[in-house]
């Protein structure tokens, strides 16, 4: 079960980055633009937790060690996801770099 179409769009974007010859320049540009919005949203999400941690640093009950560890793990996962999507964006912006060169003998 998932709540948005994000999963399908990320897999489609990955396919587009790996096989740019199957898509028009306009399709690649449109996907790149959509993914940039996703990356911005993911980094905003990470930033919000940083602000929460900063503003509640005096409340020892809010930040038990187990909670901090779990939050840190999940922030790392979101950060990795953001970086992975940003890497796909780079490939979409430079489609020639992802095309396979023909073998020469």
Coordinates of C-alpha atoms in Angstrom, one line a residue:
X1 CA 0.0 0.0 0.0
X2 CA 1.3 3.4 -0.8
X3 CA -0.3 6.9 -0.5
X4 CA 1.1 8.7 -3.6
X5 CA 2.3 7.9 -7.1
X6 CA 5.8 8.9 -6.1
X7 CA 7.1 5.3 -6.2
X8 CA 6.0 4.7 -9.8
X9 CA 7.3 8.1 -10.8
X10 CA 10.8 7.5 -9.3
X11 CA 11.0 4.1 -11.1
X12 CA 9.9 5.7 -14.4
X13 CA 12.5 8.5 -13.9
X14 CA 15.2 5.9 -13.3
X15 CA 14.2 4.1 -16.5
X16 CA 14.2 7.4 -18.4
X17 CA 17.7 8.2 -17.1
X18 CA 19.0 4.7 -18.1
X19 CA 17.3 4.7 -21.5
X20 CA 17.0 8.3 -22.7
X21 CA 16.8 7.2 -26.3
X22 CA 13.2 6.0 -25.6
X23 CA 12.0 9.5 -24.6
X24 CA 11.7 13.0 -26.1
X25 CA 13.8 15.9 -24.8
X26 CA 10.5 17.4 -23.5
X27 CA 9.6 14.3 -21.6
X28 CA 13.1 14.2 -20.0
X29 CA 12.9 17.9 -19.1
X30 CA 9.5 17.5 -17.6
X31 CA 10.6 14.5 -15.4
X32 CA 13.7 16.4 -14.3
X33 CA 11.5 19.4 -13.3
X34 CA 9.2 17.1 -11.3
X35 CA 12.0 15.4 -9.6
X36 CA 13.7 18.6 -8.6
X37 CA 10.5 19.5 -6.7
X38 CA 10.7 16.1 -4.9
X39 CA 14.3 16.6 -4.0
X40 CA 13.5 20.1 -2.6
X41 CA 10.6 18.6 -0.5
X42 CA 12.9 15.8 0.9
X43 CA 15.5 18.3 1.9
X44 CA 12.8 20.5 3.5
X45 CA 11.7 17.5 5.5
X46 CA 15.2 16.9 6.8
X47 CA 15.5 20.6 7.6
X48 CA 12.2 20.6 9.6
X49 CA 13.6 18.0 11.9
X50 CA 16.8 20.0 12.4
X51 CA 14.7 23.0 13.4
X52 CA 12.6 20.9 15.8
X53 CA 15.7 19.5 17.4
X54 CA 17.2 22.9 17.8
X55 CA 14.1 24.5 19.3
X56 CA 13.5 21.6 21.8
X57 CA 17.0 21.0 22.8
X58 CA 16.3 22.0 26.4
X59 CA 13.4 19.5 26.7
X60 CA 15.2 16.3 27.8
X61 CA 12.0 14.3 27.8
X62 CA 11.5 14.9 24.1
X63 CA 14.9 13.6 23.1
X64 CA 15.5 10.3 24.7
X65 CA 18.5 8.4 23.3
X66 CA 16.3 5.8 21.5
X67 CA 14.2 8.5 19.9
X68 CA 17.3 10.4 18.7
X69 CA 18.8 7.2 17.2
X70 CA 15.6 6.4 15.4
X71 CA 15.2 9.9 14.1
X72 CA 18.8 10.0 13.0
X73 CA 18.4 6.7 11.1
X74 CA 15.3 7.9 9.3
X75 CA 16.8 11.3 8.4
X76 CA 19.8 9.4 6.9
X77 CA 17.4 7.3 4.8
X78 CA 15.5 10.4 3.6
X79 CA 18.9 12.1 2.8
X80 CA 20.0 9.1 0.8
X81 CA 16.7 9.1 -1.0
X82 CA 17.1 12.8 -1.8
X83 CA 20.6 12.2 -3.1
X84 CA 19.5 9.2 -5.2
X85 CA 16.7 11.3 -6.8
X86 CA 19.2 14.1 -7.4
X87 CA 21.5 11.7 -9.2
X88 CA 18.7 10.6 -11.5
X89 CA 18.0 14.3 -12.2
X90 CA 21.7 14.7 -13.2
X91 CA 21.4 11.8 -15.6
X92 CA 18.1 13.3 -17.1
X93 CA 19.9 16.6 -17.7
X94 CA 22.8 14.9 -19.4
X95 CA 21.2 12.0 -21.4
X96 CA 24.2 11.5 -23.7
X97 CA 26.2 10.4 -20.7
X98 CA 23.8 7.5 -20.0
X99 CA 23.6 6.1 -23.6
X100 CA 25.6 3.0 -24.2
X101 CA 28.3 3.4 -26.8
X102 CA 28.4 0.8 -29.5
X103 CA 31.2 -1.7 -29.2
X104 CA 34.0 -1.4 -31.7
X105 CA 36.4 -4.2 -32.6

